[in-house]
Backbone as numpy.savetxt, mean C-alpha at the origin, in Angstrom:
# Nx Ny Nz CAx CAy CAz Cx Cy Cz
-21.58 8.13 3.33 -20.34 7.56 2.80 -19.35 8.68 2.52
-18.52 8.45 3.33 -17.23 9.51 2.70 -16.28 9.37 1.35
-16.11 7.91 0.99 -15.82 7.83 -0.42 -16.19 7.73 -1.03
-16.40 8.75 -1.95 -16.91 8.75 -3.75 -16.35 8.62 -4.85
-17.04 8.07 -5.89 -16.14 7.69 -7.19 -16.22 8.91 -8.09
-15.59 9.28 -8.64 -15.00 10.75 -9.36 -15.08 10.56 -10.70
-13.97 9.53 -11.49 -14.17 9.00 -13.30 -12.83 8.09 -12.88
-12.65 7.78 -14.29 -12.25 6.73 -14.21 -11.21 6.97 -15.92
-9.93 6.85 -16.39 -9.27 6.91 -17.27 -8.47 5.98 -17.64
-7.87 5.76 -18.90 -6.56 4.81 -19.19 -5.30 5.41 -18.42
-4.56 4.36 -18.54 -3.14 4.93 -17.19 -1.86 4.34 -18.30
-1.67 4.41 -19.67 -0.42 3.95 -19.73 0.93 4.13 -19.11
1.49 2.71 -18.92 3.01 2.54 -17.99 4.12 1.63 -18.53
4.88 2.00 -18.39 6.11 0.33 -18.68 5.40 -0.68 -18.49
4.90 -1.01 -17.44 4.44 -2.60 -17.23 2.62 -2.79 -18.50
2.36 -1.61 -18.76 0.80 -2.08 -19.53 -0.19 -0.99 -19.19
-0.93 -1.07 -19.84 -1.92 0.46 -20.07 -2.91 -0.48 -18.71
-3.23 0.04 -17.62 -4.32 0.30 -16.30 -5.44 1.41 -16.75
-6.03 0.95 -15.92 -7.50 1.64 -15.76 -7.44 2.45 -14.31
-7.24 3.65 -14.27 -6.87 4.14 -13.21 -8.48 5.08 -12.79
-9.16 4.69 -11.68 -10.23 5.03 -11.41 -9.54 5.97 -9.94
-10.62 7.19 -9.92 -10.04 7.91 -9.20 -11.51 8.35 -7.93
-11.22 8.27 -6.36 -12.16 8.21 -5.70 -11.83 10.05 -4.52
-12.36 10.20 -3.95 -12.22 11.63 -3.06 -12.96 11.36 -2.11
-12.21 11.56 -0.24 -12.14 11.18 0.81 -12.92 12.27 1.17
-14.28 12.97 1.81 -14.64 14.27 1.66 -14.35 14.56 2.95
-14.20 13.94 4.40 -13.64 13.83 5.53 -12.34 14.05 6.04
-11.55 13.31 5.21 -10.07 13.33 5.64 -9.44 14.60 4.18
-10.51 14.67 3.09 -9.77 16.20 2.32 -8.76 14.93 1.40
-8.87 13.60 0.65 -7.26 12.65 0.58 -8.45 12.28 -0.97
-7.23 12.61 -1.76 -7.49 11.57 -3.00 -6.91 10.36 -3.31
-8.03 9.43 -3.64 -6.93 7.89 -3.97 -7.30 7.61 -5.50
-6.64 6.68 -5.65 -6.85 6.30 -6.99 -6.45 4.59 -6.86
-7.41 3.91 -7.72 -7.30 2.27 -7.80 -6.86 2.04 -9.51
-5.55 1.31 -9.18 -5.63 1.06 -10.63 -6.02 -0.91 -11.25
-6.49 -0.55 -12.28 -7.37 -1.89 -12.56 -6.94 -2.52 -13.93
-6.93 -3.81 -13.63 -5.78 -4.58 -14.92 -6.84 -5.49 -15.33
-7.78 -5.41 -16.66 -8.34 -6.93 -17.16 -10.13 -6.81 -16.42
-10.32 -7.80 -15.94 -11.79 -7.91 -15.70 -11.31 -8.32 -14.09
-11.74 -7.58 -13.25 -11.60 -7.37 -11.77 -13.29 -8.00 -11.28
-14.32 -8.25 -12.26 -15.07 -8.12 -11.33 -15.99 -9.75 -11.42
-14.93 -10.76 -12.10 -15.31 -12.44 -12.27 -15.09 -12.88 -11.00
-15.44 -13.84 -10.84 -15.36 -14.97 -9.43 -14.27 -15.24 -9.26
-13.00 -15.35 -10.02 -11.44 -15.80 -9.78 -11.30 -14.61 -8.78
-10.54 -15.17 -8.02 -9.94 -14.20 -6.80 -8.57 -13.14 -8.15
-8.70 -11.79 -7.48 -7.97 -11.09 -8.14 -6.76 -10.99 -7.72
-5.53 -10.18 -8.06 -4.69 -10.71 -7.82 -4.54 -8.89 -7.46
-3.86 -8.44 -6.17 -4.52 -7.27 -5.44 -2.89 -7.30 -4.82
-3.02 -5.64 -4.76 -1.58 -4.74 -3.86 -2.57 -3.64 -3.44
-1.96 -3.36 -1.60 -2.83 -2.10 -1.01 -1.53 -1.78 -0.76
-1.74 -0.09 -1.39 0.13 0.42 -1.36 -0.60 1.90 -0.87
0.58 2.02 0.25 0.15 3.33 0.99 1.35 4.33 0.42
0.77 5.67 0.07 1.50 6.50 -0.79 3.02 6.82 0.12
4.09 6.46 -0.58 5.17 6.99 -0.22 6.24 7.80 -1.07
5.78 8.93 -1.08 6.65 9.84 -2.08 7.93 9.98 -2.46
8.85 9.59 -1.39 9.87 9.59 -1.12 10.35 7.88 -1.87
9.73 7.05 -1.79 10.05 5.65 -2.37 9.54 5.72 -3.18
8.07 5.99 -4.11 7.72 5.85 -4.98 8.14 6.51 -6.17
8.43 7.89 -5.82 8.51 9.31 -7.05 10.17 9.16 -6.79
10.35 9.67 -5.23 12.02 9.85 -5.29 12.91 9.13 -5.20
12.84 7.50 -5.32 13.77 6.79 -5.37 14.34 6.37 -4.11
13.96 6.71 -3.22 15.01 6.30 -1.84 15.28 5.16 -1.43
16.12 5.16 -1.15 16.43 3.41 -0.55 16.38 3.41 1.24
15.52 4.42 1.72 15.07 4.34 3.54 14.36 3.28 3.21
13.34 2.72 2.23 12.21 1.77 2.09 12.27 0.99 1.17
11.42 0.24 1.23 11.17 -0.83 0.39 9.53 -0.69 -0.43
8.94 0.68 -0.35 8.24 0.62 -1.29 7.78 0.82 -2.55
8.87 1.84 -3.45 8.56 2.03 -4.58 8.96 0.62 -5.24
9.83 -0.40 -4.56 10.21 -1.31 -5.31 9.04 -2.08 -5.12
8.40 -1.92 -3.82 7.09 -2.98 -3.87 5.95 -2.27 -4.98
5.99 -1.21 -5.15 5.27 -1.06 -6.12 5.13 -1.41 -7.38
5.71 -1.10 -8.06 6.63 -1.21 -9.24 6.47 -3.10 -9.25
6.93 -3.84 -8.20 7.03 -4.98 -8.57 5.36 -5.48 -8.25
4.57 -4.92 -7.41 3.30 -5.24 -7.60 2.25 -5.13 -9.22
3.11 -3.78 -10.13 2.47 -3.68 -11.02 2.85 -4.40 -12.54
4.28 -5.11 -12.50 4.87 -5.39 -13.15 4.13 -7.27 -12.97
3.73 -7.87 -11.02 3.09 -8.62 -11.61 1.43 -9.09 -12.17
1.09 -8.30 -12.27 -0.54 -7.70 -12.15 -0.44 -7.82 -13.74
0.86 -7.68 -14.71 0.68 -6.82 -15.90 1.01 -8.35 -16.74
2.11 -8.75 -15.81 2.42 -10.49 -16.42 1.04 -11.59 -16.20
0.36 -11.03 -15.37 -1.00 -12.30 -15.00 -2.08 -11.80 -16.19
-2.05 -9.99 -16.30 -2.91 -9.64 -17.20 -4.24 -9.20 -16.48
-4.27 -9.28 -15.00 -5.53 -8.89 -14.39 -4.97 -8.78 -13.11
-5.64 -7.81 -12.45 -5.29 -7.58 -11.08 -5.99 -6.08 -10.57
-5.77 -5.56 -9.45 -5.87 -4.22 -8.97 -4.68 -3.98 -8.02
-4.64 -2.52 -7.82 -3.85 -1.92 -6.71 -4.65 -0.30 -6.33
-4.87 -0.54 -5.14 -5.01 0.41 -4.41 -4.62 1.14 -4.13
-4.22 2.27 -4.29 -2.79 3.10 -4.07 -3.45 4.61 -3.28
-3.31 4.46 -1.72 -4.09 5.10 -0.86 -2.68 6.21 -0.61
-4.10 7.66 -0.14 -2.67 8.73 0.05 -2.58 8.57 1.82
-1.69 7.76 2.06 -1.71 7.64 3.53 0.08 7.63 3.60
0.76 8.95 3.65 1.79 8.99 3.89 2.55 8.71 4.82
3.36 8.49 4.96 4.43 7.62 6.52 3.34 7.17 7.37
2.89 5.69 6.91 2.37 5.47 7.53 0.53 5.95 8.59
0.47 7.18 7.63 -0.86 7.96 7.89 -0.51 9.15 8.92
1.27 9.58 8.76 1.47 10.62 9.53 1.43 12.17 8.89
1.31 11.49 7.48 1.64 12.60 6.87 2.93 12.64 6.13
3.26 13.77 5.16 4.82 14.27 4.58 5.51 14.66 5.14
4.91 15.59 5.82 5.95 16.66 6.87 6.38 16.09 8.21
5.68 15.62 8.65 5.77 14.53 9.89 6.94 13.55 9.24
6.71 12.80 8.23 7.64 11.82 7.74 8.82 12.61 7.88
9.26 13.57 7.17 10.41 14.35 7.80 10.85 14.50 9.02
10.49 14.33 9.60 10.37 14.69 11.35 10.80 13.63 12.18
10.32 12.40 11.41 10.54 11.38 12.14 11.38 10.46 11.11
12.20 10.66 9.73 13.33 10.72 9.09 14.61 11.33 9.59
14.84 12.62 10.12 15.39 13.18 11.03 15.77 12.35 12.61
14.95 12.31 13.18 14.83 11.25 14.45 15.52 10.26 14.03
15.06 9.30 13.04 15.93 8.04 12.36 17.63 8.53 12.11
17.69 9.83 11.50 19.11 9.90 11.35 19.89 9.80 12.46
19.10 10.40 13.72 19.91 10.38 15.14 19.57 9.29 15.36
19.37 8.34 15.09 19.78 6.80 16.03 17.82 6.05 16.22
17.03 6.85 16.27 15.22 5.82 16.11 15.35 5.25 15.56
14.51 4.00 15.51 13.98 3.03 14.20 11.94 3.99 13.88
12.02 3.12 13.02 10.74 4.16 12.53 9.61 4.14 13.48
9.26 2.74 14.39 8.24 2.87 15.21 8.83 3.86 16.62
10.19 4.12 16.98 10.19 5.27 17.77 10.18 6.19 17.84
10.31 6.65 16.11 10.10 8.05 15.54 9.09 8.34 15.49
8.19 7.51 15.07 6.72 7.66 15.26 6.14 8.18 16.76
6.70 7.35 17.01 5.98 8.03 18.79 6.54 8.86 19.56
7.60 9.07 19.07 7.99 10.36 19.77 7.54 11.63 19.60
7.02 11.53 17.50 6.13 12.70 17.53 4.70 12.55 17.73
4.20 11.86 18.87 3.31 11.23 19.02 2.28 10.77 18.44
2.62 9.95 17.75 1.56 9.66 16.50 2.06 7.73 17.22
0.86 7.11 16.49 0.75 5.33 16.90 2.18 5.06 16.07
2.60 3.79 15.73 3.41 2.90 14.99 2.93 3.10 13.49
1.71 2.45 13.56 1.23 2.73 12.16 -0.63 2.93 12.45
-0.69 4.68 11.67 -1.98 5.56 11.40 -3.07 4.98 10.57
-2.71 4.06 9.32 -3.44 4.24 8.88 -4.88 3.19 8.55
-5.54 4.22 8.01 -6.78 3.62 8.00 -7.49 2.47 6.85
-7.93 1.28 6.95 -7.57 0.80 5.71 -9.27 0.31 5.20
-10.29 1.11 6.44 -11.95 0.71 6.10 -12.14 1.76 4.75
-11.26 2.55 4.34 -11.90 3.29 3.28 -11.28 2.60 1.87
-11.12 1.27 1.94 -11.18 0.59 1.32 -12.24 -0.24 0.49
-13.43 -0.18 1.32 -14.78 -0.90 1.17 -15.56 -0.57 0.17
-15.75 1.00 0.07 -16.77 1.85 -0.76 -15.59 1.66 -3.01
-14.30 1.19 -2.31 -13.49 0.94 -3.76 -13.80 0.18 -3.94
-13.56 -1.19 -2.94 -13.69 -2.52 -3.20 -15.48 -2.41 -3.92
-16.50 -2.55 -3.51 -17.60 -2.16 -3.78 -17.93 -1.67 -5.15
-17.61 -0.13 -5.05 -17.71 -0.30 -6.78 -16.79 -0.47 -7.96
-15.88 -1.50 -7.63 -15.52 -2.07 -8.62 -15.78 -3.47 -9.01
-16.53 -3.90 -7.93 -17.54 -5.53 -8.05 -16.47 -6.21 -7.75
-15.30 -6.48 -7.24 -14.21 -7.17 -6.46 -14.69 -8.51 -5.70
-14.75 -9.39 -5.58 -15.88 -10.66 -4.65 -14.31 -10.79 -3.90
-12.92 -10.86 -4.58 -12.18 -11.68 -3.60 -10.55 -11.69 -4.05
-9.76 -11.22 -3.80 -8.22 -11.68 -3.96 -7.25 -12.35 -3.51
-6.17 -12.09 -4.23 -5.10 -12.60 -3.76 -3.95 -11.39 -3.27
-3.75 -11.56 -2.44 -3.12 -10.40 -1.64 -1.40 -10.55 -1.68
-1.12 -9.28 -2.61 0.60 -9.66 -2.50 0.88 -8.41 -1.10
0.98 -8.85 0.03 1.38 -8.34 0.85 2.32 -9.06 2.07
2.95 -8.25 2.94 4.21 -8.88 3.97 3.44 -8.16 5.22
2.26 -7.57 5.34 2.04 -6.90 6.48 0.16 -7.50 6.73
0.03 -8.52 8.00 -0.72 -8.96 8.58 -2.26 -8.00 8.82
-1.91 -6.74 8.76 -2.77 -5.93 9.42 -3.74 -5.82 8.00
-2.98 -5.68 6.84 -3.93 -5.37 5.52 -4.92 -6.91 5.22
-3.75 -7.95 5.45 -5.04 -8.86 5.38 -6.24 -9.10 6.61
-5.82 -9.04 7.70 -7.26 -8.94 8.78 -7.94 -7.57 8.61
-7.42 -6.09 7.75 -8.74 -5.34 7.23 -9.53 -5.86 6.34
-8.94 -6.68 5.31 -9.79 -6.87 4.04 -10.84 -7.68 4.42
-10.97 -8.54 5.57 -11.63 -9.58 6.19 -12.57 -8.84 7.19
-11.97 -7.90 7.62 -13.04 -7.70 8.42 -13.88 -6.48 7.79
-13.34 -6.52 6.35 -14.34 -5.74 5.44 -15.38 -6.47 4.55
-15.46 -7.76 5.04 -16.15 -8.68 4.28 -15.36 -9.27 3.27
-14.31 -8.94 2.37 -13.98 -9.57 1.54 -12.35 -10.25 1.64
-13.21 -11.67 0.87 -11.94 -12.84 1.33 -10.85 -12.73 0.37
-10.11 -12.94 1.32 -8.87 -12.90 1.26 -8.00 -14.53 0.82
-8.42 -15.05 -0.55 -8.19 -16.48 -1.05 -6.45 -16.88 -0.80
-5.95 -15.78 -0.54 -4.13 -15.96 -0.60 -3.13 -14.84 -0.10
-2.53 -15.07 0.57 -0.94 -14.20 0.84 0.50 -14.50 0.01
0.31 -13.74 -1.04 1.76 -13.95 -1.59 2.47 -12.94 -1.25
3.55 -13.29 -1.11 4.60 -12.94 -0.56 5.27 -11.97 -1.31
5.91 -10.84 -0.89 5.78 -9.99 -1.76 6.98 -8.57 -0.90
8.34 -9.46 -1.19 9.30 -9.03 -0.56 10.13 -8.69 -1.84
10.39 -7.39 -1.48 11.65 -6.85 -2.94 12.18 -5.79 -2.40
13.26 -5.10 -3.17 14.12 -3.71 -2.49 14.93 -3.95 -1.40
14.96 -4.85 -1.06 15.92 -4.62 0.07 17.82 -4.36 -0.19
17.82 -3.23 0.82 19.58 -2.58 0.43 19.92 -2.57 1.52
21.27 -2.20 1.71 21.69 -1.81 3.20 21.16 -0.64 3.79
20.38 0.62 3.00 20.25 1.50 3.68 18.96 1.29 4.38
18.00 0.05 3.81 16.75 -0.02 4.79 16.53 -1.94 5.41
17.82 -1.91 5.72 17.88 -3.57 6.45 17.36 -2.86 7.72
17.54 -1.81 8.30 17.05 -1.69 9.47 15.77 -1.65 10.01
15.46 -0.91 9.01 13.54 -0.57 8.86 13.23 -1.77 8.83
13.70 -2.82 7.49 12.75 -4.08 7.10 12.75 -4.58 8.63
14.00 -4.90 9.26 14.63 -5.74 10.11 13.31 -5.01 11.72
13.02 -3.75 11.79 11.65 -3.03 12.29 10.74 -3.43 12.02
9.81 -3.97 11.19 9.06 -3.97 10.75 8.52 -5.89 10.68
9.57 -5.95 10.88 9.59 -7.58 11.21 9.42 -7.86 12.60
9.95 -6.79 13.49 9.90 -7.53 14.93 8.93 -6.63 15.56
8.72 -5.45 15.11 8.07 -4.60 15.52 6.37 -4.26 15.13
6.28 -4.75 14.13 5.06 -4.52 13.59 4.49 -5.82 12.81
5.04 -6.87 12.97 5.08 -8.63 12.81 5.01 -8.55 11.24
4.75 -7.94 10.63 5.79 -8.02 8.93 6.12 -9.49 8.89
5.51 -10.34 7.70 6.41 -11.62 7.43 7.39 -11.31 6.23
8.44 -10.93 6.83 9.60 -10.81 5.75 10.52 -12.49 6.37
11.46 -12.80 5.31 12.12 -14.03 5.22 13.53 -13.37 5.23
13.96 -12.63 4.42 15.55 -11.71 3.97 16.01 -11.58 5.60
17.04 -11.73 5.51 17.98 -10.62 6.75 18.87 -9.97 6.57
């Protein structure tokens, strides 16, 4: 097994004090961390966000994306239900990396959308890997959630990781003019169920 569990601490935040358990990838060299709201490990399907690290949306605010707002609004509703998890994997641009994300941010400024930036520095559409999910799911006794996600691919991993997937909520926020283009990518390009235009 390449993922191992490390410890496990309180996480106070605006939205409510988490249980932030912390795991180490010994293969890929990647630390993740799951954070955990309430009792995760009863028969009610949990109420679950798989958020791939984006530094630039999460820490720096940018409006290229829509994910620090998906974050933020994943944890804000996790904190109103009172139980939930989020996964919060270091799989940058997409599993290209930081520096790469630059690279293919750049490309975007000259005229790419993100899946041509991607391949131009030859890397897929989207890298990342989402089976090192299993060994979290696992020891945190998880049987089943509810998935606030807009991207198809996270719910056919969780399934074909054994664990069901009771719901897709929808889970669209952030959108500005500076990333209608991306969303508007990511919808036709990578089948994203977004509704906004």
């Amino acid at each position: 097994m390449t993922i191992t569990y490390v410890d496990t601490c309180k996480l106070p935040t605006p939205y409510g004090i988490f249980n932030m358990h912390g795991f180490a990838d010994s293969v890929n060299d990647k630390e993740h961390v799951v954070l955990t709201m309430g009792d995760v490990t009863t028969e009610a399907p949990v109420l679950a966000r798989i958020h791939s690290e984006c530094l630039t949306g999460d820490s720096l605010f940018s409006l290229r994306c829509d994910c620090g707002a998906q974050l933020q609004a994943g944890m804000h509703k996790i904190a109103t239900e009172g139980r939930g998890v989020i996964f919060y994997l270091r799989q940058e641009g997409r599993g290209i990396g930081l520096l790469n994300k630059v690279k293919a941010y750049h490309l975007q400024d000259q005229g790419l959308d993100t899946v041509e930036a991607n391949e131009q520095l030859g890397f897929g559409a989207d890298m990342r890997d989402y089976s090192i999910l299993k060994p979290m799911v696992e020891h945190l006794g998880i049987q089943s959630v509810k998935l606030m996600t807009n991207n198809p691919r996270k719910i056919a991993a969780m399934k074909e990781l054994g664990l069901q997937v009771t719901e897709r909520l929808e889970h669209e926020t952030g959108r500005n003019p500076h990333n209608a283009h991306y969303l508007a990518t990511k919808k036709g390009k990578l089948g994203h169920m977004l509704d906004g235009e």
